[in-house]
């Protein structure tokens, strides 16, 4: 089971942000946890539909990925289970589809 940490984790946040100032600001108010298989997760308590995941130590060449729920129905336990079960490692990073609503017709494209 993952271990949730109280307070800011500066070293982990620096690794996660990788010089991205906007992401650094987001992480400054995030909650951090380390999973039993070595991944770090960060999220905001009021928005559990979005988790930033840092691979275990020793995989510095791999960048962070987001776990996101479009329906907003994720829980912290679901994110832990997804990462600890190995499904996160097996799944390819997802590319979000962007749909734009036509202001005239109201259709999504």
Short mmCIF file of N, CA and C in Angstrom, two decimals:
data_model
loop_
_atom_site.label_atom_id
_atom_site.label_comp_id
_atom_site.label_asym_id
_atom_site.label_seq_id
_atom_site.Cartn_x
_atom_site.Cartn_y
_atom_site.Cartn_z
N UNK A 1 0.84 -1.19 0.00
CA UNK A 1 0.00 0.00 0.00
C UNK A 1 0.88 1.24 0.00
N UNK A 2 0.41 2.26 -0.61
CA UNK A 2 1.17 3.51 -0.74
C UNK A 2 1.28 4.23 0.60
N UNK A 3 2.34 4.98 0.74
CA UNK A 3 2.54 5.80 1.93
C UNK A 3 2.31 7.26 1.55
N UNK A 4 1.33 7.88 2.18
CA UNK A 4 0.99 9.28 1.90
C UNK A 4 1.80 10.16 2.84
N UNK A 5 2.38 11.22 2.29
CA UNK A 5 3.21 12.14 3.07
C UNK A 5 2.48 13.46 3.29
N UNK A 6 2.63 13.99 4.48
CA UNK A 6 2.09 15.31 4.77
C UNK A 6 3.15 16.34 4.42
N UNK A 7 2.73 17.41 3.82
CA UNK A 7 3.66 18.47 3.49
C UNK A 7 4.32 18.31 2.14
N UNK A 8 5.00 19.35 1.77
CA UNK A 8 5.66 19.47 0.48
C UNK A 8 6.90 18.58 0.43
N UNK A 9 7.15 17.92 -0.69
CA UNK A 9 8.33 17.06 -0.91
C UNK A 9 9.20 17.74 -1.97
N UNK A 10 10.11 18.65 -1.57
CA UNK A 10 10.84 19.47 -2.54
C UNK A 10 11.65 18.67 -3.57
N UNK A 11 12.38 17.64 -3.16
CA UNK A 11 13.21 16.87 -4.09
C UNK A 11 12.34 16.17 -5.14
N UNK A 12 11.25 15.58 -4.69
CA UNK A 12 10.35 14.88 -5.60
C UNK A 12 9.67 15.88 -6.53
N UNK A 13 9.25 17.00 -5.98
CA UNK A 13 8.58 18.03 -6.80
C UNK A 13 9.52 18.54 -7.89
N UNK A 14 10.80 18.73 -7.57
CA UNK A 14 11.77 19.19 -8.58
C UNK A 14 11.90 18.16 -9.70
N UNK A 15 11.96 16.88 -9.34
CA UNK A 15 12.04 15.84 -10.36
C UNK A 15 10.78 15.82 -11.22
N UNK A 16 9.64 15.94 -10.58
CA UNK A 16 8.38 15.89 -11.32
C UNK A 16 8.22 17.09 -12.25
N UNK A 17 8.59 18.26 -11.76
CA UNK A 17 8.37 19.49 -12.53
C UNK A 17 9.36 19.64 -13.68
N UNK A 18 10.58 19.17 -13.49
CA UNK A 18 11.59 19.22 -14.54
C UNK A 18 11.67 20.62 -15.18
N UNK A 19 11.85 21.63 -14.34
CA UNK A 19 12.00 23.03 -14.76
C UNK A 19 10.74 23.67 -15.34
N UNK A 20 9.59 23.06 -15.20
CA UNK A 20 8.32 23.65 -15.65
C UNK A 20 7.75 24.48 -14.49
N UNK A 21 7.77 25.81 -14.64
CA UNK A 21 7.36 26.72 -13.56
C UNK A 21 5.88 26.55 -13.19
N UNK A 22 5.04 26.37 -14.18
CA UNK A 22 3.61 26.20 -13.91
C UNK A 22 3.36 24.90 -13.13
N UNK A 23 4.02 23.84 -13.52
CA UNK A 23 3.89 22.58 -12.82
C UNK A 23 4.47 22.68 -11.41
N UNK A 24 5.54 23.43 -11.24
CA UNK A 24 6.12 23.65 -9.91
C UNK A 24 5.12 24.31 -8.98
N UNK A 25 4.39 25.30 -9.50
CA UNK A 25 3.36 25.97 -8.69
C UNK A 25 2.25 24.98 -8.31
N UNK A 26 1.84 24.15 -9.28
CA UNK A 26 0.79 23.16 -9.02
C UNK A 26 1.26 22.20 -7.92
N UNK A 27 2.50 21.76 -8.02
CA UNK A 27 3.03 20.81 -7.04
C UNK A 27 3.22 21.41 -5.65
N UNK A 28 3.36 22.72 -5.57
CA UNK A 28 3.58 23.36 -4.26
C UNK A 28 2.41 23.17 -3.31
N UNK A 29 1.24 22.85 -3.83
CA UNK A 29 0.07 22.63 -2.98
C UNK A 29 -0.49 21.21 -3.12
N UNK A 30 0.32 20.32 -3.68
CA UNK A 30 -0.13 18.94 -3.91
C UNK A 30 0.13 18.06 -2.70
N UNK A 31 -0.56 16.93 -2.68
CA UNK A 31 -0.31 15.86 -1.73
C UNK A 31 0.56 14.83 -2.44
N UNK A 32 1.52 14.25 -1.73
CA UNK A 32 2.45 13.30 -2.32
C UNK A 32 2.32 11.93 -1.66
N UNK A 33 2.53 10.88 -2.45
CA UNK A 33 2.53 9.52 -1.92
C UNK A 33 3.55 8.69 -2.70
N UNK A 34 4.11 7.70 -2.02
CA UNK A 34 5.02 6.77 -2.69
C UNK A 34 4.37 5.39 -2.64
N UNK A 35 4.25 4.76 -3.81
CA UNK A 35 3.61 3.46 -3.89
C UNK A 35 4.57 2.36 -3.45
N UNK A 36 4.03 1.19 -3.20
CA UNK A 36 4.85 0.07 -2.76
C UNK A 36 5.85 -0.39 -3.83
N UNK A 37 5.58 -0.05 -5.10
CA UNK A 37 6.51 -0.42 -6.17
C UNK A 37 7.39 0.77 -6.61
N UNK A 38 7.47 1.81 -5.78
CA UNK A 38 8.46 2.87 -5.98
C UNK A 38 8.03 4.09 -6.77
N UNK A 39 6.81 4.14 -7.24
CA UNK A 39 6.33 5.31 -7.97
C UNK A 39 5.93 6.40 -6.98
N UNK A 40 6.09 7.65 -7.40
CA UNK A 40 5.59 8.79 -6.63
C UNK A 40 4.36 9.33 -7.34
N UNK A 41 3.33 9.66 -6.58
CA UNK A 41 2.12 10.28 -7.11
C UNK A 41 1.93 11.62 -6.43
N UNK A 42 1.39 12.58 -7.17
CA UNK A 42 1.04 13.89 -6.61
C UNK A 42 -0.34 14.24 -7.12
N UNK A 43 -1.16 14.83 -6.25
CA UNK A 43 -2.52 15.23 -6.62
C UNK A 43 -2.99 16.30 -5.66
N UNK A 44 -4.09 16.92 -6.00
CA UNK A 44 -4.73 17.89 -5.11
C UNK A 44 -5.93 17.23 -4.46
N UNK A 45 -6.06 17.42 -3.17
CA UNK A 45 -7.12 16.74 -2.40
C UNK A 45 -8.52 17.04 -2.93
N UNK A 46 -8.71 18.22 -3.48
CA UNK A 46 -10.04 18.59 -3.98
C UNK A 46 -10.24 18.23 -5.46
N UNK A 47 -9.25 17.56 -6.06
CA UNK A 47 -9.34 17.22 -7.49
C UNK A 47 -8.68 15.87 -7.73
N UNK A 48 -9.32 14.80 -7.32
CA UNK A 48 -8.72 13.47 -7.46
C UNK A 48 -8.98 12.87 -8.84
N UNK A 49 -9.26 13.71 -9.81
CA UNK A 49 -9.41 13.23 -11.18
C UNK A 49 -8.11 13.36 -11.96
N UNK A 50 -7.04 13.81 -11.28
CA UNK A 50 -5.78 14.07 -11.98
C UNK A 50 -4.60 13.80 -11.04
N UNK A 51 -3.74 12.86 -11.45
CA UNK A 51 -2.57 12.48 -10.66
C UNK A 51 -1.33 12.56 -11.54
N UNK A 52 -0.27 13.12 -11.00
CA UNK A 52 1.01 13.13 -11.70
C UNK A 52 1.82 11.96 -11.15
N UNK A 53 2.41 11.16 -12.05
CA UNK A 53 3.12 9.94 -11.65
C UNK A 53 4.58 10.03 -12.08
N UNK A 54 5.47 9.85 -11.12
CA UNK A 54 6.92 9.83 -11.36
C UNK A 54 7.40 8.39 -11.23
N UNK A 55 8.10 7.86 -12.25
CA UNK A 55 8.61 6.49 -12.17
C UNK A 55 9.60 6.32 -11.02
N UNK A 56 9.85 5.07 -10.63
CA UNK A 56 10.77 4.81 -9.52
C UNK A 56 12.16 5.39 -9.76
N UNK A 57 12.88 5.56 -8.66
CA UNK A 57 14.27 6.02 -8.72
C UNK A 57 15.05 5.10 -9.67
N UNK A 58 16.00 5.64 -10.37
CA UNK A 58 16.77 4.84 -11.30
C UNK A 58 16.22 4.90 -12.71
N UNK A 59 15.06 5.46 -12.87
CA UNK A 59 14.47 5.60 -14.20
C UNK A 59 14.40 7.09 -14.54
N UNK A 60 15.49 7.80 -14.30
CA UNK A 60 15.51 9.25 -14.47
C UNK A 60 15.29 9.68 -15.91
N UNK A 61 15.51 8.78 -16.86
CA UNK A 61 15.33 9.15 -18.26
C UNK A 61 13.86 9.13 -18.67
N UNK A 62 12.99 8.65 -17.79
CA UNK A 62 11.56 8.60 -18.11
C UNK A 62 10.85 9.80 -17.51
N UNK A 63 9.99 10.40 -18.28
CA UNK A 63 9.29 11.58 -17.79
C UNK A 63 8.03 11.20 -17.04
N UNK A 64 7.49 12.15 -16.32
CA UNK A 64 6.24 11.94 -15.59
C UNK A 64 5.08 11.82 -16.57
N UNK A 65 4.05 11.14 -16.13
CA UNK A 65 2.82 11.03 -16.90
C UNK A 65 1.65 11.35 -16.00
N UNK A 66 0.58 11.77 -16.61
CA UNK A 66 -0.65 12.07 -15.87
C UNK A 66 -1.60 10.88 -15.95
N UNK A 67 -2.27 10.61 -14.86
CA UNK A 67 -3.43 9.72 -14.85
C UNK A 67 -4.61 10.66 -14.71
N UNK A 68 -5.51 10.64 -15.68
CA UNK A 68 -6.65 11.54 -15.64
C UNK A 68 -7.94 10.80 -15.90
N UNK A 69 -8.99 11.26 -15.25
CA UNK A 69 -10.32 10.70 -15.45
C UNK A 69 -11.21 11.78 -16.04
N UNK A 70 -11.68 11.54 -17.25
CA UNK A 70 -12.56 12.53 -17.88
C UNK A 70 -13.88 12.63 -17.13
N UNK A 71 -14.31 11.53 -16.54
CA UNK A 71 -15.59 11.53 -15.82
C UNK A 71 -15.43 12.09 -14.41
N UNK A 72 -14.21 12.26 -13.94
CA UNK A 72 -13.97 12.81 -12.61
C UNK A 72 -14.30 11.83 -11.50
N UNK A 73 -14.29 10.53 -11.80
CA UNK A 73 -14.72 9.55 -10.80
C UNK A 73 -13.57 8.79 -10.16
N UNK A 74 -12.33 9.20 -10.37
CA UNK A 74 -11.19 8.53 -9.74
C UNK A 74 -11.18 8.82 -8.24
N UNK A 75 -10.64 7.89 -7.49
CA UNK A 75 -10.35 8.12 -6.09
C UNK A 75 -8.85 7.90 -5.90
N UNK A 76 -8.34 8.33 -4.78
CA UNK A 76 -6.93 8.13 -4.49
C UNK A 76 -6.62 6.63 -4.46
N UNK A 77 -7.48 5.85 -3.83
CA UNK A 77 -7.25 4.40 -3.77
C UNK A 77 -7.23 3.76 -5.15
N UNK A 78 -8.08 4.24 -6.06
CA UNK A 78 -8.08 3.71 -7.43
C UNK A 78 -6.76 4.01 -8.12
N UNK A 79 -6.23 5.20 -7.92
CA UNK A 79 -4.94 5.57 -8.54
C UNK A 79 -3.82 4.71 -7.97
N UNK A 80 -3.81 4.51 -6.65
CA UNK A 80 -2.81 3.64 -6.03
C UNK A 80 -2.90 2.24 -6.62
N UNK A 81 -4.09 1.71 -6.70
CA UNK A 81 -4.29 0.35 -7.21
C UNK A 81 -3.82 0.23 -8.67
N UNK A 82 -4.13 1.23 -9.47
CA UNK A 82 -3.73 1.23 -10.87
C UNK A 82 -2.22 1.17 -11.02
N UNK A 83 -1.51 1.95 -10.22
CA UNK A 83 -0.04 2.00 -10.31
C UNK A 83 0.58 0.76 -9.68
N UNK A 84 0.10 0.37 -8.51
CA UNK A 84 0.70 -0.76 -7.80
C UNK A 84 0.41 -2.11 -8.46
N UNK A 85 -0.68 -2.20 -9.18
CA UNK A 85 -1.05 -3.47 -9.83
C UNK A 85 -0.20 -3.77 -11.07
N UNK A 86 0.52 -2.77 -11.58
CA UNK A 86 1.31 -2.94 -12.78
C UNK A 86 0.59 -2.52 -14.05
N UNK A 87 -0.69 -2.20 -13.94
CA UNK A 87 -1.44 -1.79 -15.14
C UNK A 87 -0.89 -0.47 -15.70
N UNK A 88 -0.46 0.43 -14.84
CA UNK A 88 0.11 1.70 -15.30
C UNK A 88 1.34 1.45 -16.17
N UNK A 89 2.20 0.53 -15.73
CA UNK A 89 3.42 0.21 -16.46
C UNK A 89 3.11 -0.47 -17.80
N UNK A 90 2.07 -1.26 -17.86
CA UNK A 90 1.72 -1.99 -19.08
C UNK A 90 1.05 -1.11 -20.11
N UNK A 91 0.25 -0.15 -19.67
CA UNK A 91 -0.49 0.71 -20.59
C UNK A 91 0.45 1.70 -21.25
N UNK A 92 0.21 1.94 -22.51
CA UNK A 92 0.95 2.97 -23.23
C UNK A 92 0.46 4.34 -22.76
N UNK A 93 1.34 5.34 -22.72
CA UNK A 93 0.87 6.68 -22.38
C UNK A 93 -0.25 7.09 -23.34
N UNK A 94 -1.30 7.61 -22.80
CA UNK A 94 -2.46 7.99 -23.61
C UNK A 94 -2.29 9.40 -24.16
N UNK A 95 -2.80 9.59 -25.33
CA UNK A 95 -2.86 10.93 -25.91
C UNK A 95 -4.31 11.37 -25.82
N UNK A 96 -4.51 12.52 -25.21
CA UNK A 96 -5.87 13.00 -25.05
C UNK A 96 -6.41 13.49 -26.38
N UNK A 97 -7.62 13.13 -26.68
CA UNK A 97 -8.28 13.64 -27.88
C UNK A 97 -8.90 14.98 -27.54
N UNK A 98 -8.64 15.94 -28.37
CA UNK A 98 -9.18 17.27 -28.17
C UNK A 98 -10.31 17.50 -29.16
N UNK A 99 -11.47 17.76 -28.63
CA UNK A 99 -12.62 18.06 -29.46
C UNK A 99 -12.99 19.51 -29.24
N UNK A 100 -13.32 20.18 -30.32
CA UNK A 100 -13.70 21.59 -30.25
C UNK A 100 -15.13 21.72 -30.71
N UNK A 101 -15.93 22.44 -29.92
CA UNK A 101 -17.32 22.64 -30.27
C UNK A 101 -17.44 23.81 -31.24
N UNK A 102 -18.10 23.57 -32.37
CA UNK A 102 -18.34 24.60 -33.36
C UNK A 102 -19.34 25.59 -32.77
N UNK A 103 -18.98 26.88 -32.67
CA UNK A 103 -19.88 27.85 -32.05
C UNK A 103 -21.17 28.09 -32.84
N UNK A 104 -21.16 27.80 -34.11
CA UNK A 104 -22.34 28.00 -34.95
C UNK A 104 -23.28 26.80 -34.88
N UNK A 105 -22.74 25.60 -35.10
CA UNK A 105 -23.59 24.41 -35.17
C UNK A 105 -23.73 23.71 -33.82
N UNK A 106 -22.79 23.96 -32.91
CA UNK A 106 -22.81 23.28 -31.62
C UNK A 106 -22.27 21.86 -31.67
N UNK A 107 -21.77 21.44 -32.84
CA UNK A 107 -21.23 20.10 -32.99
C UNK A 107 -19.81 20.03 -32.47
N UNK A 108 -19.45 18.84 -31.99
CA UNK A 108 -18.08 18.59 -31.55
C UNK A 108 -17.27 18.06 -32.71
N UNK A 109 -16.08 18.57 -32.92
CA UNK A 109 -15.19 18.13 -34.01
C UNK A 109 -13.88 17.69 -33.45
#
